[in-house]
Each structure stands twice: as structure tokens, then as C-alpha cells.
CSV table of C-alpha atoms (C1' of nucleotides) in Angstrom, one decimal:
chain,number,residue,atom,x,y,z
A,20,MET,CA,-36.9,-5.8,-23.0
A,21,SER,CA,-38.1,-2.3,-23.4
A,22,ALA,CA,-38.5,-1.8,-19.6
A,23,THR,CA,-36.2,0.6,-18.0
A,24,LYS,CA,-33.4,-1.4,-16.7
A,25,LYS,CA,-31.5,1.3,-15.0
A,26,SER,CA,-29.9,-0.5,-12.2
A,27,ASN,CA,-27.4,-3.3,-13.0
A,28,ASN,CA,-24.9,-0.9,-14.5
A,29,GLU,CA,-24.8,2.9,-13.5
A,30,ALA,CA,-21.1,2.8,-14.3
A,31,ARG,CA,-20.1,2.0,-10.9
A,32,LEU,CA,-16.6,2.4,-11.1
A,33,LYS,CA,-15.8,3.4,-7.6
A,34,PRO,CA,-14.0,0.9,-5.7
A,35,VAL,CA,-15.4,-1.0,-2.8
A,36,ARG,CA,-13.9,-0.4,0.7
A,37,PRO,CA,-13.6,-3.2,3.1
A,38,SER,CA,-16.8,-1.9,4.7
A,39,GLY,CA,-18.4,-2.3,1.1
A,40,LYS,CA,-19.0,1.3,0.9
A,41,THR,CA,-18.5,3.2,-2.4
A,42,ASP,CA,-17.9,6.5,-1.0
A,43,ASP,CA,-15.1,8.8,-2.0
A,44,SER,CA,-12.2,8.5,0.1
A,45,ILE,CA,-8.5,8.1,-0.1
A,46,PHE,CA,-9.0,4.6,-1.3
A,47,ASP,CA,-10.5,5.9,-4.5
A,48,LEU,CA,-7.3,8.0,-5.1
A,49,ILE,CA,-5.2,5.2,-4.1
A,50,TYR,CA,-6.7,2.9,-6.6
A,51,ALA,CA,-7.0,5.6,-9.2
A,52,VAL,CA,-3.2,6.2,-8.9
A,53,ALA,CA,-2.3,2.4,-8.9
A,54,ARG,CA,-4.1,2.0,-12.1
A,55,GLN,CA,-1.8,4.4,-13.7
A,56,ILE,CA,1.4,2.4,-13.1
A,57,PRO,CA,2.8,1.6,-16.5
A,58,LYS,CA,3.3,-2.1,-17.4
A,59,GLY,CA,6.8,-3.0,-16.6
A,60,ARG,CA,7.2,-0.3,-13.9
A,61,VAL,CA,6.7,-0.2,-10.2
A,62,THR,CA,6.2,2.2,-7.4
A,63,SER,CA,6.1,2.6,-3.8
A,64,TYR,CA,3.4,2.8,-1.1
A,65,GLY,CA,4.8,6.0,0.0
A,66,ALA,CA,5.0,7.5,-3.5
A,67,ILE,CA,1.3,6.7,-3.9
A,68,ALA,CA,0.8,8.2,-0.4
A,69,LYS,CA,2.3,11.4,-1.5
A,70,ALA,CA,0.5,11.6,-4.8
A,71,ILE,CA,-2.8,11.6,-3.1
A,72,GLY,CA,-1.6,14.1,-0.9
A,73,SER,CA,-1.6,12.1,2.4
A,74,GLY,CA,2.2,11.9,2.3
A,75,LYS,CA,2.7,9.9,5.5
A,76,SER,CA,-0.4,7.5,5.1
A,77,ALA,CA,1.5,5.0,3.2
A,78,ARG,CA,0.2,2.5,5.5
A,79,ILE,CA,-3.2,3.1,4.4
A,80,VAL,CA,-2.2,2.5,0.8
A,81,GLY,CA,-0.9,-1.0,2.0
A,82,TRP,CA,-4.2,-1.5,3.6
A,83,ALA,CA,-6.1,-0.4,0.3
A,84,MET,CA,-4.0,-2.9,-1.8
A,85,SER,CA,-5.2,-5.7,0.5
A,86,ASN,CA,-8.4,-5.0,-0.7
A,87,ALA,CA,-7.5,-4.2,-4.3
A,88,GLY,CA,-8.1,-8.0,-5.1
A,89,ARG,CA,-11.9,-7.3,-4.5
A,90,VAL,CA,-11.9,-3.9,-6.2
A,91,LYS,CA,-13.1,-3.3,-9.8
A,92,PRO,CA,-11.7,-2.7,-12.1
A,93,LYS,CA,-8.7,-4.7,-11.3
A,94,VAL,CA,-5.8,-2.9,-9.8
A,95,PRO,CA,-2.1,-3.9,-10.6
A,96,ALA,CA,-1.3,-4.3,-7.0
A,97,HIS,CA,1.7,-6.3,-7.9
A,98,ARG,CA,3.4,-3.2,-9.2
A,99,VAL,CA,3.4,-1.6,-5.8
A,100,VAL,CA,6.4,-2.6,-3.6
A,101,ASN,CA,7.9,-0.8,-0.4
A,102,SER,CA,10.5,1.8,-0.5
A,103,VAL,CA,13.4,-0.6,-0.9
A,104,GLY,CA,11.9,-2.5,-3.7
A,105,LEU,CA,10.6,-5.3,-1.6
A,106,LEU,CA,7.7,-7.5,-2.4
A,107,SER,CA,6.2,-6.8,1.0
A,108,GLY,CA,2.6,-7.6,-0.3
A,109,LYS,CA,3.4,-11.0,-2.0
A,110,HIS,CA,1.7,-13.0,0.7
A,111,ALA,CA,-1.7,-11.2,-0.2
A,112,PHE,CA,-1.8,-12.9,-3.7
A,113,LYS,CA,-3.3,-16.3,-4.5
A,114,THR,CA,0.3,-17.7,-3.9
A,115,PRO,CA,3.2,-15.8,-2.6
A,116,ASN,CA,4.9,-16.4,-5.7
A,117,TYR,CA,2.3,-15.1,-8.0
A,118,MET,CA,3.2,-11.5,-7.5
A,119,GLN,CA,6.8,-12.2,-8.6
A,120,GLU,CA,5.8,-13.9,-11.6
A,121,LEU,CA,3.3,-11.3,-12.7
A,122,LEU,CA,6.3,-8.7,-12.4
A,123,GLU,CA,8.7,-11.0,-14.4
A,124,LYS,CA,6.0,-11.4,-16.8
A,125,GLU,CA,6.0,-7.8,-17.3
A,126,GLY,CA,9.8,-7.6,-17.7
A,127,VAL,CA,10.4,-6.7,-14.1
A,128,GLN,CA,13.2,-8.9,-12.8
A,129,VAL,CA,12.9,-10.0,-9.2
A,130,LYS,CA,15.6,-11.3,-7.0
A,131,ASN,CA,15.3,-12.6,-3.7
A,132,ASP,CA,11.9,-10.9,-3.3
A,133,LYS,CA,13.3,-7.7,-4.4
A,134,VAL,CA,12.9,-5.7,-7.7
A,135,VAL,CA,16.2,-5.7,-9.6
A,136,ASP,CA,17.2,-2.1,-10.6
A,137,PHE,CA,14.3,-0.8,-8.3
A,138,LYS,CA,15.4,2.7,-8.8
A,139,THR,CA,15.3,2.6,-12.5
A,140,ARG,CA,12.1,0.7,-12.6
A,141,PHE,CA,10.6,3.1,-10.1
A,142,TRP,CA,7.5,5.1,-11.5
A,143,ASN,CA,6.9,8.5,-9.5
A,144,PRO,CA,3.1,9.2,-10.0
A,145,LEU,CA,3.9,12.8,-8.7
A,146,GLU,CA,6.4,13.4,-11.8
A,147,GLU,CA,4.7,11.2,-14.4
A,148,LEU,CA,1.3,12.5,-13.6
A,149,PHE,CA,2.3,16.1,-13.4
B,24,DC,C1',-14.6,5.2,22.7
B,25,DG,C1',-9.8,3.1,23.2
B,26,DG,C1',-6.1,-0.3,22.2
B,27,DT,C1',-3.9,-3.1,18.7
B,28,DT,C1',-2.9,-4.2,14.1
B,29,DG,C1',-0.9,-3.5,9.4
B,30,DA,C1',1.1,-5.0,1.6
B,31,DC,C1',4.7,1.7,5.3
B,32,DT,C1',8.7,5.3,5.8
B,33,DT,C1',12.3,7.9,7.5
B,34,DA,C1',15.8,8.7,10.7
B,35,DA,C1',19.4,7.5,13.9
B,36,DG,C1',22.9,4.3,16.0
C,6,DA,C1',23.2,-4.2,6.0
C,7,DC,C1',20.7,-4.7,10.7
C,8,DT,C1',18.1,-3.0,14.6
C,9,DT,C1',15.2,0.6,17.2
C,10,DA,C1',12.2,4.1,17.5
C,11,DA,C1',8.7,7.3,16.4
C,12,DG,C1',5.0,8.9,13.0
C,13,DC,C1',0.8,7.8,10.4
C,14,DC,C1',-4.2,6.7,9.6
C,15,DA,C1',-8.4,3.4,8.6
C,16,DA,C1',-10.1,-0.7,10.0
C,17,DC,C1',-11.0,-4.2,13.7
C,18,DC,C1',-12.3,-6.0,18.3
DNA sequence: CGGTTGACTTAAG
DNA sequence: ACTTAAGCCAACC
């Protein structure tokens, strides 16, 4: 197979938007930050929003996370919760309980759909990436 | 093009 | 701790 087989790879690390586009967008930035979340730590949608410079576009982060399941490489969307540590996105996983199990598997305690000691487990991209 | 929706956030009562 | 309200922005119809 000495033929030039360039297609097939070309390192398409760009995330796939809902529209199927792989253009640069805030989605790219969101996924990029989300992948930086250390194991056993969590962050919030708003924190990511600030990290990418949008600040108040936390809802877009949530939107992007809903697409995280179809994005490559995999995005640890289970490590992203809302501002009070609530697993607001658990319903988007295979099973509503899958998100909690993933977190517990990483050492994050979850009680009543809420991250235990959230403030300590919180990972601030603005400070950690700085 | 416009109204609605959503894995959000902050503020105020 | 709970409810309301307003701000935000991309996708959807």
C-alpha cells in the first residue's frame, strides 16, 4: 500500500459541533478546557465559560457538554457540574446514575446528586491553567 | 428572521 | 434553603 493514503487521519482533533462542522468555535475551547480537568476533580460550567473568555455563556458550555458524547477525543463531561456542585447533566448519560458512578470511581463522593465537599474538589481552570 | 429552549449564573427577597 | 427575575448565547423550528 504505497499509495498515498492521506485521508483517513490528518489528525482531526477538532470537535464535532451539533451541525457536524469542525470549525473553530467556542466549542473547541470548551472541550479543550474540559479535557484538562484532573481526575478526581470537578469544575463548573461558569468556570469553563470564564476560562474561554465568554464569562456569561455558561449555558453554551452546557450545550457543548451535551454534544461531548459524540466528540473525539472523549471529554470528561461527568467532571462538569453546576455552580453548586449539582449533577445537572446526569440525565444526558447512558443512565442517569452513570455520571455519579464515574465520579465515585474517581474518588469523588456524590450525595443526593450533589458533589460532596464541592468547594474542595473544585478545579478552577483560570488558576490551574495560569 | 424571530421566538423558544437549555447539562447555567448571579442577585434579590 | 427556596423562589423569582434577568442576563447570556448557540441551536432549533
